[in-house]
PDB file of C-alpha atoms in Angstrom:
ATOM      1  CA  MET A  15     125.787  83.227 114.175  1.00 46.00           C
ATOM      2  CA  HIS A  16     123.535  82.566 117.146  1.00 53.00           C
ATOM      3  CA  PRO A  17     123.843  78.899 118.291  1.00 56.00           C
ATOM      4  CA  THR A  18     120.599  76.892 118.334  1.00 60.00           C
ATOM      5  CA  ASN A  19     120.056  73.897 120.634  1.00 61.00           C
ATOM      6  CA  PHE A  20     118.242  71.579 118.248  1.00 65.00           C
ATOM      7  CA  ARG A  21     117.382  69.082 121.029  1.00 69.00           C
ATOM      8  CA  THR A  22     115.118  71.630 122.726  1.00 74.00           C
ATOM      9  CA  PHE A  23     113.985  73.431 119.580  1.00 82.00           C
ATOM     10  CA  ASP A  24     110.203  73.483 118.995  1.00 86.00           C
ATOM     11  CA  LEU A  25     109.690  72.398 115.380  1.00 83.00           C
ATOM     12  CA  ASN A  26     106.141  73.827 115.414  1.00 87.00           C
ATOM     13  CA  LEU A  27     107.734  77.259 115.221  1.00 91.00           C
ATOM     14  CA  LEU A  28     108.917  76.448 111.713  1.00 91.00           C
ATOM     15  CA  ARG A  29     105.332  75.986 110.501  1.00 91.00           C
ATOM     16  CA  VAL A  30     104.536  79.466 111.778  1.00 92.00           C
ATOM     17  CA  PHE A  31     107.669  80.852 110.141  1.00 91.00           C
ATOM     18  CA  ASP A  32     106.764  79.252 106.809  1.00 91.00           C
ATOM     19  CA  GLU A  33     103.273  80.785 106.783  1.00 90.00           C
ATOM     20  CA  VAL A  34     104.497  84.224 107.842  1.00 90.00           C
ATOM     21  CA  MET A  35     107.096  84.161 105.065  1.00 90.00           C
ATOM     22  CA  ALA A  36     104.542  83.015 102.491  1.00 87.00           C
ATOM     23  CA  GLU A  37     101.860  85.517 103.465  1.00 85.00           C
ATOM     24  CA  ARG A  38     103.979  88.445 104.717  1.00 87.00           C
ATOM     25  CA  SER A  39     101.118  88.975 107.168  1.00 87.00           C
ATOM     26  CA  LEU A  40     100.585  87.775 110.739  1.00 87.00           C
ATOM     27  CA  THR A  41      96.811  87.976 110.288  1.00 87.00           C
ATOM     28  CA  ARG A  42      96.711  85.763 107.201  1.00 85.00           C
ATOM     29  CA  ALA A  43      99.294  83.362 108.649  1.00 87.00           C
ATOM     30  CA  ALA A  44      97.161  82.990 111.779  1.00 87.00           C
ATOM     31  CA  ARG A  45      94.080  82.252 109.688  1.00 86.00           C
ATOM     32  CA  ASN A  46      95.881  79.646 107.590  1.00 83.00           C
ATOM     33  CA  LEU A  47      97.182  77.909 110.734  1.00 86.00           C
ATOM     34  CA  SER A  48      93.855  78.188 112.616  1.00 84.00           C
ATOM     35  CA  LEU A  49      95.631  80.133 115.366  1.00 86.00           C
ATOM     36  CA  THR A  50      95.041  83.507 116.950  1.00 89.00           C
ATOM     37  CA  GLN A  51      97.253  86.396 115.910  1.00 88.00           C
ATOM     38  CA  PRO A  52      98.741  86.696 119.441  1.00 90.00           C
ATOM     39  CA  ALA A  53      99.682  83.004 119.253  1.00 90.00           C
ATOM     40  CA  VAL A  54     101.480  83.581 115.951  1.00 90.00           C
ATOM     41  CA  SER A  55     103.233  86.659 117.364  1.00 91.00           C
ATOM     42  CA  ASN A  56     104.354  84.657 120.402  1.00 92.00           C
ATOM     43  CA  ALA A  57     105.658  81.811 118.230  1.00 91.00           C
ATOM     44  CA  LEU A  58     107.546  84.293 116.067  1.00 91.00           C
ATOM     45  CA  ARG A  59     109.071  85.871 119.192  1.00 92.00           C
ATOM     46  CA  ARG A  60     110.256  82.461 120.415  1.00 92.00           C
ATOM     47  CA  LEU A  61     111.764  81.673 117.025  1.00 91.00           C
ATOM     48  CA  ARG A  62     113.572  85.021 116.985  1.00 92.00           C
ATOM     49  CA  GLU A  63     115.058  84.243 120.388  1.00 89.00           C
ATOM     50  CA  ALA A  64     116.072  80.741 119.295  1.00 88.00           C
ATOM     51  CA  LEU A  65     117.747  81.909 116.087  1.00 88.00           C
ATOM     52  CA  GLY A  66     119.048  85.244 117.293  1.00 89.00           C
ATOM     53  CA  ASP A  67     117.591  87.101 114.333  1.00 90.00           C
ATOM     54  CA  GLU A  68     114.662  89.468 113.907  1.00 91.00           C
ATOM     55  CA  LEU A  69     113.482  87.381 110.897  1.00 92.00           C
ATOM     56  CA  VAL A  70     110.750  89.810 109.745  1.00 90.00           C
ATOM     57  CA  ARG A  71     110.184  93.523 110.164  1.00 88.00           C
ATOM     58  CA  ARG A  72     107.017  95.484 109.548  1.00 83.00           C
ATOM     59  CA  SER A  73     107.131  97.515 106.329  1.00 78.00           C
ATOM     60  CA  GLY A  74     103.894  99.442 105.890  1.00 73.00           C
ATOM     61  CA  GLN A  75     101.082  96.874 105.861  1.00 69.00           C
ATOM     62  CA  ALA A  76     103.401  93.938 105.066  1.00 74.00           C
ATOM     63  CA  MET A  77     106.210  92.033 106.782  1.00 81.00           C
ATOM     64  CA  GLU A  78     109.672  92.330 105.246  1.00 89.00           C
ATOM     65  CA  PRO A  79     112.040  89.357 105.800  1.00 91.00           C
ATOM     66  CA  THR A  80     115.621  89.789 106.942  1.00 92.00           C
ATOM     67  CA  PRO A  81     118.453  88.315 104.837  1.00 92.00           C
ATOM     68  CA  ARG A  82     118.723  85.384 107.298  1.00 92.00           C
ATOM     69  CA  ALA A  83     115.017  84.618 106.975  1.00 91.00           C
ATOM     70  CA  THR A  84     115.226  84.746 103.191  1.00 91.00           C
ATOM     71  CA  ALA A  85     118.225  82.399 103.238  1.00 90.00           C
ATOM     72  CA  ILE A  86     116.736  79.688 105.457  1.00 91.00           C
ATOM     73  CA  TRP A  87     113.138  79.737 104.205  1.00 90.00           C
ATOM     74  CA  PRO A  88     113.619  77.452 101.143  1.00 88.00           C
ATOM     75  CA  ASP A  89     115.186  74.727 103.316  1.00 87.00           C
ATOM     76  CA  VAL A  90     112.521  75.085 105.997  1.00 89.00           C
ATOM     77  CA  ARG A  91     109.721  74.877 103.462  1.00 86.00           C
ATOM     78  CA  GLU A  92     111.138  71.823 101.718  1.00 83.00           C
ATOM     79  CA  ALA A  93     111.684  70.053 105.054  1.00 85.00           C
ATOM     80  CA  LEU A  94     108.065  70.699 106.039  1.00 84.00           C
ATOM     81  CA  ARG A  95     106.827  69.388 102.702  1.00 75.00           C
ATOM     82  CA  GLN A  96     108.877  66.225 103.050  1.00 75.00           C
ATOM     83  CA  LEU A  97     107.462  65.651 106.509  1.00 78.00           C
ATOM     84  CA  GLN A  98     103.943  66.174 105.204  1.00 71.00           C
ATOM     85  CA  ARG A  99     104.495  63.633 102.451  1.00 63.00           C
ATOM     86  CA  SER A 100     106.107  61.115 104.813  1.00 66.00           C
ATOM     87  CA  LEU A 101     103.701  61.283 107.723  1.00 68.00           C
ATOM     88  CA  GLY A 102     100.629  60.207 105.846  1.00 55.00           C
ATOM     89  CA  PRO A 103      99.467  61.263 102.411  1.00 57.00           C
ATOM     90  CA  GLU A 104      96.042  62.819 102.247  1.00 62.00           C
ATOM     91  CA  VAL A 105      93.344  60.511 100.905  1.00 71.00           C
ATOM     92  CA  PHE A 106      90.775  62.041  98.590  1.00 81.00           C
ATOM     93  CA  ASP A 107      88.121  59.934  96.902  1.00 88.00           C
ATOM     94  CA  PRO A 108      85.864  62.216  94.815  1.00 91.00           C
ATOM     95  CA  ALA A 109      83.217  59.506  94.514  1.00 91.00           C
ATOM     96  CA  HIS A 110      82.689  59.411  98.299  1.00 88.00           C
ATOM     97  CA  THR A 111      83.736  62.868  99.464  1.00 88.00           C
ATOM     98  CA  GLU A 112      81.664  65.933 100.225  1.00 88.00           C
ATOM     99  CA  ALA A 113      83.531  69.157  99.498  1.00 89.00           C
ATOM    100  CA  THR A 114      82.930  72.627  98.098  1.00 93.00           C
ATOM    101  CA  PHE A 115      85.245  74.477  95.731  1.00 95.00           C
ATOM    102  CA  VAL A 116      84.945  78.135  94.768  1.00 96.00           C
ATOM    103  CA  LEU A 117      86.034  79.112  91.250  1.00 97.00           C
ATOM    104  CA  ALA A 118      86.325  82.713  90.063  1.00 97.00           C
ATOM    105  CA  MET A 119      85.824  83.248  86.325  1.00 96.00           C
ATOM    106  CA  ALA A 120      84.000  85.322  83.743  1.00 93.00           C
ATOM    107  CA  ASP A 121      80.856  84.098  82.025  1.00 93.00           C
ATOM    108  CA  ALA A 122      82.691  83.373  78.755  1.00 92.00           C
ATOM    109  CA  THR A 123      85.200  81.189  80.608  1.00 94.00           C
ATOM    110  CA  ALA A 124      82.461  79.420  82.546  1.00 94.00           C
ATOM    111  CA  ALA A 125      80.771  78.582  79.239  1.00 92.00           C
ATOM    112  CA  VAL A 126      83.906  76.610  78.310  1.00 91.00           C
ATOM    113  CA  VAL A 127      84.812  75.025  81.652  1.00 94.00           C
ATOM    114  CA  MET A 128      81.540  74.339  83.430  1.00 95.00           C
ATOM    115  CA  PRO A 129      79.705  71.954  81.026  1.00 93.00           C
ATOM    116  CA  GLY A 130      82.478  69.365  81.193  1.00 92.00           C
ATOM    117  CA  LEU A 131      82.975  69.950  84.906  1.00 95.00           C
ATOM    118  CA  VAL A 132      79.281  69.316  85.562  1.00 95.00           C
ATOM    119  CA  ASP A 133      79.552  66.065  83.575  1.00 93.00           C
ATOM    120  CA  LEU A 134      82.449  64.973  85.781  1.00 92.00           C
ATOM    121  CA  LEU A 135      80.516  65.790  88.949  1.00 94.00           C
ATOM    122  CA  GLU A 136      77.418  63.919  87.855  1.00 94.00           C
ATOM    123  CA  THR A 137      79.306  60.808  86.760  1.00 92.00           C
ATOM    124  CA  GLY A 138      82.030  60.538  89.391  1.00 92.00           C
ATOM    125  CA  ALA A 139      81.801  63.111  92.185  1.00 94.00           C
ATOM    126  CA  PRO A 140      78.205  63.463  93.404  1.00 93.00           C
ATOM    127  CA  GLY A 141      79.217  64.954  96.753  1.00 92.00           C
ATOM    128  CA  ILE A 142      81.340  67.750  95.286  1.00 94.00           C
ATOM    129  CA  GLN A 143      79.829  71.234  95.028  1.00 95.00           C
ATOM    130  CA  ILE A 144      81.204  73.921  92.724  1.00 96.00           C
ATOM    131  CA  ARG A 145      80.471  77.583  93.370  1.00 96.00           C
ATOM    132  CA  VAL A 146      81.302  80.002  90.558  1.00 96.00           C
ATOM    133  CA  LYS A 147      81.757  83.640  91.490  1.00 94.00           C
ATOM    134  CA  PRO A 148      82.215  86.499  89.020  1.00 90.00           C
ATOM    135  CA  LEU A 149      85.743  87.588  88.321  1.00 90.00           C
ATOM    136  CA  ALA A 150      86.104  91.316  88.911  1.00 85.00           C
ATOM    137  CA  THR A 151      89.795  91.737  88.119  1.00 88.00           C
ATOM    138  CA  ARG A 152      92.567  90.691  85.740  1.00 88.00           C
ATOM    139  CA  ASP A 153      94.794  90.121  88.795  1.00 93.00           C
ATOM    140  CA  PRO A 154      93.068  87.684  91.165  1.00 95.00           C
ATOM    141  CA  ARG A 155      96.060  87.058  93.432  1.00 94.00           C
ATOM    142  CA  ARG A 156      94.575  88.913  96.396  1.00 92.00           C
ATOM    143  CA  LEU A 157      91.343  86.961  95.950  1.00 92.00           C
ATOM    144  CA  LEU A 158      93.306  83.711  96.182  1.00 93.00           C
ATOM    145  CA  ALA A 159      95.514  84.869  99.053  1.00 89.00           C
ATOM    146  CA  ASP A 160      92.432  85.824 101.081  1.00 86.00           C
ATOM    147  CA  GLU A 161      90.884  82.405 100.348  1.00 86.00           C
ATOM    148  CA  ALA A 162      87.850  84.014  98.702  1.00 90.00           C
ATOM    149  CA  ALA A 163      88.358  81.486  95.886  1.00 94.00           C
ATOM    150  CA  ASP A 164      90.209  78.196  95.508  1.00 95.00           C
ATOM    151  CA  MET A 165      91.076  78.899  91.878  1.00 97.00           C
ATOM    152  CA  ALA A 166      90.772  81.725  89.375  1.00 97.00           C
ATOM    153  CA  ILE A 167      90.430  80.951  85.678  1.00 97.00           C
ATOM    154  CA  GLY A 168      90.897  83.537  82.961  1.00 94.00           C
ATOM    155  CA  TYR A 169      93.202  85.718  80.907  1.00 93.00           C
ATOM    156  CA  PHE A 170      95.799  87.179  83.288  1.00 93.00           C
ATOM    157  CA  PRO A 171      98.627  88.582  81.127  1.00 90.00           C
ATOM    158  CA  ALA A 172     100.181  90.846  83.794  1.00 90.00           C
ATOM    159  CA  VAL A 173     100.124  88.070  86.397  1.00 94.00           C
ATOM    160  CA  MET A 174     101.733  85.572  84.032  1.00 93.00           C
ATOM    161  CA  ALA A 175     104.444  88.112  83.186  1.00 92.00           C
ATOM    162  CA  ASP A 176     105.148  88.700  86.890  1.00 91.00           C
ATOM    163  CA  LEU A 177     105.362  84.975  87.607  1.00 91.00           C
ATOM    164  CA  ALA A 178     107.663  84.386  84.633  1.00 89.00           C
ATOM    165  CA  ALA A 179     109.939  87.233  85.725  1.00 89.00           C
ATOM    166  CA  GLY A 180     110.035  85.897  89.270  1.00 85.00           C
ATOM    167  CA  GLN A 181     110.901  82.411  88.071  1.00 81.00           C
ATOM    168  CA  GLN A 182     113.760  83.728  85.943  1.00 82.00           C
ATOM    169  CA  SER A 183     115.188  85.625  88.917  1.00 80.00           C
ATOM    170  CA  GLY A 184     114.960  82.578  91.170  1.00 78.00           C
ATOM    171  CA  GLU A 185     112.109  83.844  93.352  1.00 77.00           C
ATOM    172  CA  ASP A 186     109.833  81.345  95.039  1.00 73.00           C
ATOM    173  CA  ALA A 187     106.364  81.694  93.547  1.00 82.00           C
ATOM    174  CA  SER A 188     103.404  82.101  95.890  1.00 87.00           C
ATOM    175  CA  TYR A 189     101.078  81.346  92.960  1.00 93.00           C
ATOM    176  CA  LEU A 190     101.057  78.470  90.514  1.00 93.00           C
ATOM    177  CA  HIS A 191      99.261  78.149  87.202  1.00 95.00           C
ATOM    178  CA  GLN A 192      98.266  75.789  84.413  1.00 95.00           C
ATOM    179  CA  ARG A 193      97.533  76.701  80.800  1.00 94.00           C
ATOM    180  CA  LEU A 194      94.034  75.489  79.880  1.00 95.00           C
ATOM    181  CA  TYR A 195      93.328  76.683  76.353  1.00 92.00           C
ATOM    182  CA  HIS A 196      93.949  79.401  73.796  1.00 90.00           C
ATOM    183  CA  GLY A 197      91.309  81.844  72.671  1.00 86.00           C
ATOM    184  CA  GLU A 198      90.812  84.529  70.070  1.00 91.00           C
ATOM    185  CA  TYR A 199      88.984  87.819  70.510  1.00 94.00           C
ATOM    186  CA  VAL A 200      86.913  89.049  67.575  1.00 96.00           C
ATOM    187  CA  CYS A 201      84.810  92.066  66.694  1.00 97.00           C
ATOM    188  CA  VAL A 202      81.078  91.373  67.088  1.00 97.00           C
ATOM    189  CA  MET A 203      78.160  93.342  65.647  1.00 97.00           C
ATOM    190  CA  ARG A 204      74.506  92.834  64.746  1.00 97.00           C
ATOM    191  CA  ARG A 205      73.542  91.308  61.431  1.00 95.00           C
ATOM    192  CA  GLY A 206      72.796  94.208  59.102  1.00 94.00           C
ATOM    193  CA  HIS A 207      75.348  96.510  60.726  1.00 96.00           C
ATOM    194  CA  PRO A 208      76.888  98.846  58.106  1.00 94.00           C
ATOM    195  CA  LEU A 209      80.331  97.348  58.772  1.00 96.00           C
ATOM    196  CA  ALA A 210      79.178  93.728  58.535  1.00 94.00           C
ATOM    197  CA  ALA A 211      79.127  93.511  54.740  1.00 91.00           C
ATOM    198  CA  LEU A 212      82.334  95.421  54.016  1.00 94.00           C
ATOM    199  CA  PRO A 213      85.130  93.558  52.247  1.00 95.00           C
ATOM    200  CA  ASP A 214      88.061  92.775  54.526  1.00 91.00           C
ATOM    201  CA  ALA A 215      90.197  95.460  52.876  1.00 94.00           C
ATOM    202  CA  GLU A 216      87.601  98.101  53.712  1.00 96.00           C
ATOM    203  CA  PHE A 217      87.073  97.052  57.334  1.00 97.00           C
ATOM    204  CA  THR A 218      89.895  99.307  58.442  1.00 97.00           C
ATOM    205  CA  ILE A 219      91.157 100.342  61.836  1.00 97.00           C
ATOM    206  CA  GLU A 220      89.860 103.861  61.106  1.00 97.00           C
ATOM    207  CA  ARG A 221      86.314 102.604  60.489  1.00 97.00           C
ATOM    208  CA  TYR A 222      86.558 100.397  63.555  1.00 98.00           C
ATOM    209  CA  CYS A 223      87.600 103.286  65.803  1.00 97.00           C
ATOM    210  CA  ALA A 224      84.958 105.622  64.390  1.00 97.00           C
ATOM    211  CA  ALA A 225      82.144 103.302  65.520  1.00 97.00           C
ATOM    212  CA  ARG A 226      80.554 103.338  68.978  1.00 97.00           C
ATOM    213  CA  HIS A 227      81.810 100.548  71.215  1.00 97.00           C
ATOM    214  CA  MET A 228      80.709  98.488  74.180  1.00 96.00           C
ATOM    215  CA  LEU A 229      83.531  97.334  76.463  1.00 96.00           C
ATOM    216  CA  VAL A 230      83.447  94.304  78.737  1.00 95.00           C
ATOM    217  CA  SER A 231      85.406  95.289  81.825  1.00 92.00           C
ATOM    218  CA  PHE A 232      85.537  93.161  84.978  1.00 86.00           C
ATOM    219  CA  SER A 233      86.665  96.107  87.095  1.00 83.00           C
ATOM    220  CA  GLY A 234      84.355  98.683  85.514  1.00 84.00           C
ATOM    221  CA  ARG A 235      87.321 100.638  84.162  1.00 87.00           C
ATOM    222  CA  ALA A 236      86.520 101.956  80.669  1.00 89.00           C
ATOM    223  CA  TYR A 237      89.871 100.898  79.225  1.00 92.00           C
ATOM    224  CA  GLY A 238      91.000  97.407  78.302  1.00 90.00           C
ATOM    225  CA  PHE A 239      93.670  95.466  76.450  1.00 90.00           C
ATOM    226  CA  ILE A 240      92.034  96.323  73.104  1.00 95.00           C
ATOM    227  CA  ASP A 241      92.486 100.004  73.930  1.00 96.00           C
ATOM    228  CA  GLU A 242      96.106  99.319  74.857  1.00 94.00           C
ATOM    229  CA  ALA A 243      96.690  97.637  71.482  1.00 94.00           C
ATOM    230  CA  LEU A 244      95.087 100.581  69.676  1.00 97.00           C
ATOM    231  CA  ALA A 245      97.136 103.116  71.644  1.00 96.00           C
ATOM    232  CA  LEU A 246     100.351 101.408  70.553  1.00 95.00           C
ATOM    233  CA  LEU A 247      99.236 102.044  66.957  1.00 96.00           C
ATOM    234  CA  GLY A 248      98.286 105.667  67.638  1.00 97.00           C
ATOM    235  CA  HIS A 249      94.525 105.039  67.576  1.00 97.00           C
ATOM    236  CA  LYS A 250      91.666 105.365  70.020  1.00 97.00           C
ATOM    237  CA  ARG A 251      88.129 103.998  69.918  1.00 96.00           C
ATOM    238  CA  ARG A 252      84.937 105.515  71.369  1.00 95.00           C
ATOM    239  CA  VAL A 253      83.718 103.435  74.314  1.00 96.00           C
ATOM    240  CA  ALA A 254      80.115 104.464  74.918  1.00 96.00           C
ATOM    241  CA  VAL A 255      79.037 101.733  77.355  1.00 96.00           C
ATOM    242  CA  THR A 256      80.931  99.502  79.778  1.00 96.00           C
ATOM    243  CA  VAL A 257      79.456  96.267  81.165  1.00 95.00           C
ATOM    244  CA  ASN A 258      80.926  93.411  83.204  1.00 91.00           C
ATOM    245  CA  GLN A 259      79.610  90.364  81.334  1.00 92.00           C
ATOM    246  CA  PHE A 260      80.289  89.088  77.843  1.00 94.00           C
ATOM    247  CA  PHE A 261      76.720  87.803  77.462  1.00 94.00           C
ATOM    248  CA  THR A 262      75.304  91.233  78.307  1.00 94.00           C
ATOM    249  CA  ALA A 263      77.552  92.812  75.684  1.00 95.00           C
ATOM    250  CA  GLY A 264      76.439  90.333  73.024  1.00 95.00           C
ATOM    251  CA  LYS A 265      72.772  90.830  73.849  1.00 95.00           C
ATOM    252  CA  ILE A 266      72.949  94.620  73.615  1.00 95.00           C
ATOM    253  CA  VAL A 267      75.106  94.672  70.494  1.00 96.00           C
ATOM    254  CA  ALA A 268      72.590  92.381  68.757  1.00 96.00           C
ATOM    255  CA  GLN A 269      70.000  95.152  69.192  1.00 95.00           C
ATOM    256  CA  SER A 270      72.121  98.231  68.482  1.00 96.00           C
ATOM    257  CA  ASP A 271      74.759  99.673  66.179  1.00 96.00           C
ATOM    258  CA  MET A 272      77.538  99.296  68.739  1.00 97.00           C
ATOM    259  CA  LEU A 273      80.522  97.015  68.307  1.00 98.00           C
ATOM    260  CA  THR A 274      81.987  94.825  71.013  1.00 97.00           C
ATOM    261  CA  VAL A 275      84.815  92.342  71.373  1.00 97.00           C
ATOM    262  CA  LEU A 276      84.029  88.786  72.492  1.00 95.00           C
ATOM    263  CA  PRO A 277      85.965  85.520  72.712  1.00 92.00           C
ATOM    264  CA  GLN A 278      85.244  83.802  69.410  1.00 91.00           C
ATOM    265  CA  HIS A 279      84.411  80.493  71.107  1.00 87.00           C
ATOM    266  CA  PHE A 280      81.769  82.203  73.278  1.00 90.00           C
ATOM    267  CA  ILE A 281      79.575  83.377  70.410  1.00 91.00           C
ATOM    268  CA  GLY A 282      77.906  80.002  70.004  1.00 87.00           C
ATOM    269  CA  ALA A 283      77.199  79.822  73.747  1.00 84.00           C
ATOM    270  CA  THR A 284      75.328  83.146  73.768  1.00 86.00           C
ATOM    271  CA  GLY A 285      72.344  81.795  71.859  1.00 88.00           C
ATOM    272  CA  LEU A 286      72.643  84.885  69.657  1.00 91.00           C
ATOM    273  CA  ALA A 287      74.454  83.331  66.700  1.00 89.00           C
ATOM    274  CA  ASP A 288      71.548  84.120  64.371  1.00 92.00           C
ATOM    275  CA  GLU A 289      71.482  87.772  65.434  1.00 95.00           C
ATOM    276  CA  ILE A 290      75.167  88.702  65.424  1.00 96.00           C
ATOM    277  CA  VAL A 291      78.173  88.287  63.182  1.00 96.00           C
ATOM    278  CA  TRP A 292      81.856  88.450  63.937  1.00 96.00           C
ATOM    279  CA  ARG A 293      84.871  89.711  62.051  1.00 96.00           C
ATOM    280  CA  GLU A 294      88.560  89.544  62.735  1.00 96.00           C
ATOM    281  CA  LEU A 295      89.866  92.700  64.346  1.00 97.00           C
ATOM    282  CA  PRO A 296      91.542  94.979  61.767  1.00 97.00           C
ATOM    283  CA  PHE A 297      94.695  95.289  63.888  1.00 96.00           C
ATOM    284  CA  PRO A 298      96.941  92.867  65.784  1.00 93.00           C
ATOM    285  CA  VAL A 299      96.165  91.996  69.409  1.00 91.00           C
ATOM    286  CA  PRO A 300      98.160  89.831  71.827  1.00 83.00           C
ATOM    287  CA  ALA A 301      97.467  86.115  71.874  1.00 82.00           C
ATOM    288  CA  VAL A 302      94.880  85.179  74.502  1.00 87.00           C
ATOM    289  CA  HIS A 303      95.805  82.350  76.863  1.00 91.00           C
ATOM    290  CA  VAL A 304      93.376  81.139  79.514  1.00 94.00           C
ATOM    291  CA  ASP A 305      95.059  79.913  82.691  1.00 96.00           C
ATOM    292  CA  ALA A 306      94.023  78.361  85.980  1.00 97.00           C
ATOM    293  CA  LEU A 307      95.715  80.166  88.881  1.00 97.00           C
ATOM    294  CA  TRP A 308      95.918  79.058  92.519  1.00 96.00           C
ATOM    295  CA  HIS A 309      97.848  79.784  95.706  1.00 92.00           C
ATOM    296  CA  ARG A 310     100.797  77.536  96.440  1.00 88.00           C
ATOM    297  CA  ARG A 311      99.306  76.536  99.804  1.00 84.00           C
ATOM    298  CA  HIS A 312      96.878  74.299  97.880  1.00 85.00           C
ATOM    299  CA  GLN A 313      99.530  72.592  95.753  1.00 82.00           C
ATOM    300  CA  PRO A 314     100.090  69.467  97.905  1.00 78.00           C
ATOM    301  CA  ALA A 315      96.409  68.921  98.782  1.00 84.00           C
ATOM    302  CA  ARG A 316      94.889  65.840  97.122  1.00 86.00           C
ATOM    303  CA  ALA A 317      91.486  67.529  96.889  1.00 90.00           C
ATOM    304  CA  HIS A 318      92.935  70.489  95.039  1.00 92.00           C
ATOM    305  CA  GLU A 319      94.986  68.181  92.832  1.00 92.00           C
ATOM    306  CA  TRP A 320      91.701  66.542  91.806  1.00 94.00           C
ATOM    307  CA  LEU A 321      90.149  69.963  91.166  1.00 95.00           C
ATOM    308  CA  ARG A 322      93.036  71.021  88.915  1.00 95.00           C
ATOM    309  CA  GLY A 323      92.774  67.822  86.926  1.00 95.00           C
ATOM    310  CA  ALA A 324      88.987  68.111  86.631  1.00 95.00           C
ATOM    311  CA  VAL A 325      89.176  71.696  85.372  1.00 96.00           C
ATOM    312  CA  ALA A 326      91.870  70.793  82.832  1.00 95.00           C
ATOM    313  CA  ARG A 327      89.865  67.798  81.568  1.00 94.00           C
ATOM    314  CA  SER A 328      86.741  69.937  81.279  1.00 93.00           C
ATOM    315  CA  ALA A 329      88.589  72.506  79.192  1.00 91.00           C
ATOM    316  CA  ARG A 330      89.917  69.758  76.896  1.00 86.00           C
ATOM    317  CA  LEU A 331      86.441  68.237  76.502  1.00 81.00           C
ATOM    318  CA  SER A 332      85.028  71.600  75.516  1.00 78.00           C
ATOM    319  CA  ALA A 333      87.808  72.149  72.972  1.00 64.00           C
ATOM    320  CA  ARG A 334      86.830  68.897  71.217  1.00 61.00           C
ATOM    321  CA  ARG A 335      83.139  69.850  70.885  1.00 60.00           C
TER     322      ARG A 335
END
């Protein structure tokens, strides 16, 4: 093993190493550290010389760590976190702080989270601004890694499965999450639709699939988790129209003979409750869990800690209404 003279070792190089390992990208590490990419490359070169190891190698568009880098990173990261905690905790007073947070979520999720969050801002955080941007994916990790949003809120089954698998195998998670609430998706149609008055026993999966459907798809792809559930049962529905907002789907379904699937809690927020009816889907679908997801770089920040708590409280307030 290459000997390292700790007395002359530049500890700033470890901050660069930590970001490069977390991001697997010199460009993103440089942005996070407010450095130029050449400065990060130079720091990485000096660290390689000090440790006698290549540390990371380019693999396509990403950086692949060496076994030595993988072995020392947990200790380096924990040491940096301890120093951060010891050298002066960040002070964040929401009542006297001006800050802006960007949240990515669908309109149905915003209908749950935002009313309570606005109440919290008006009563205790007048200088805080919240920007909500539409969620265009079921996997917002790239959005968070690129700092296009501080937090994503929604139903992310594939992401949660990946994080759970990584935790079981001992991997260090780059993304953290918090369960906010549980939801249920239901079949929605206009009042007077031929299927609306059928007894439950006659609202079959065959009749459901034979109807024309409107799909809410964040990505625009005309295939969603309802279609996956149907495929497992050997069925397929006819998706005639695809939109990217739940409210749009409810509005159009109220004026047509199409069916759509909406979160049950969102129906009251549409203002269309007198024009539409909902029925339980005539086949099993996975449980819907709504999570807040964020990048681990925000975990120790007091401002982001406040944001996580505010979002969680808002979701709880909405659940009680």
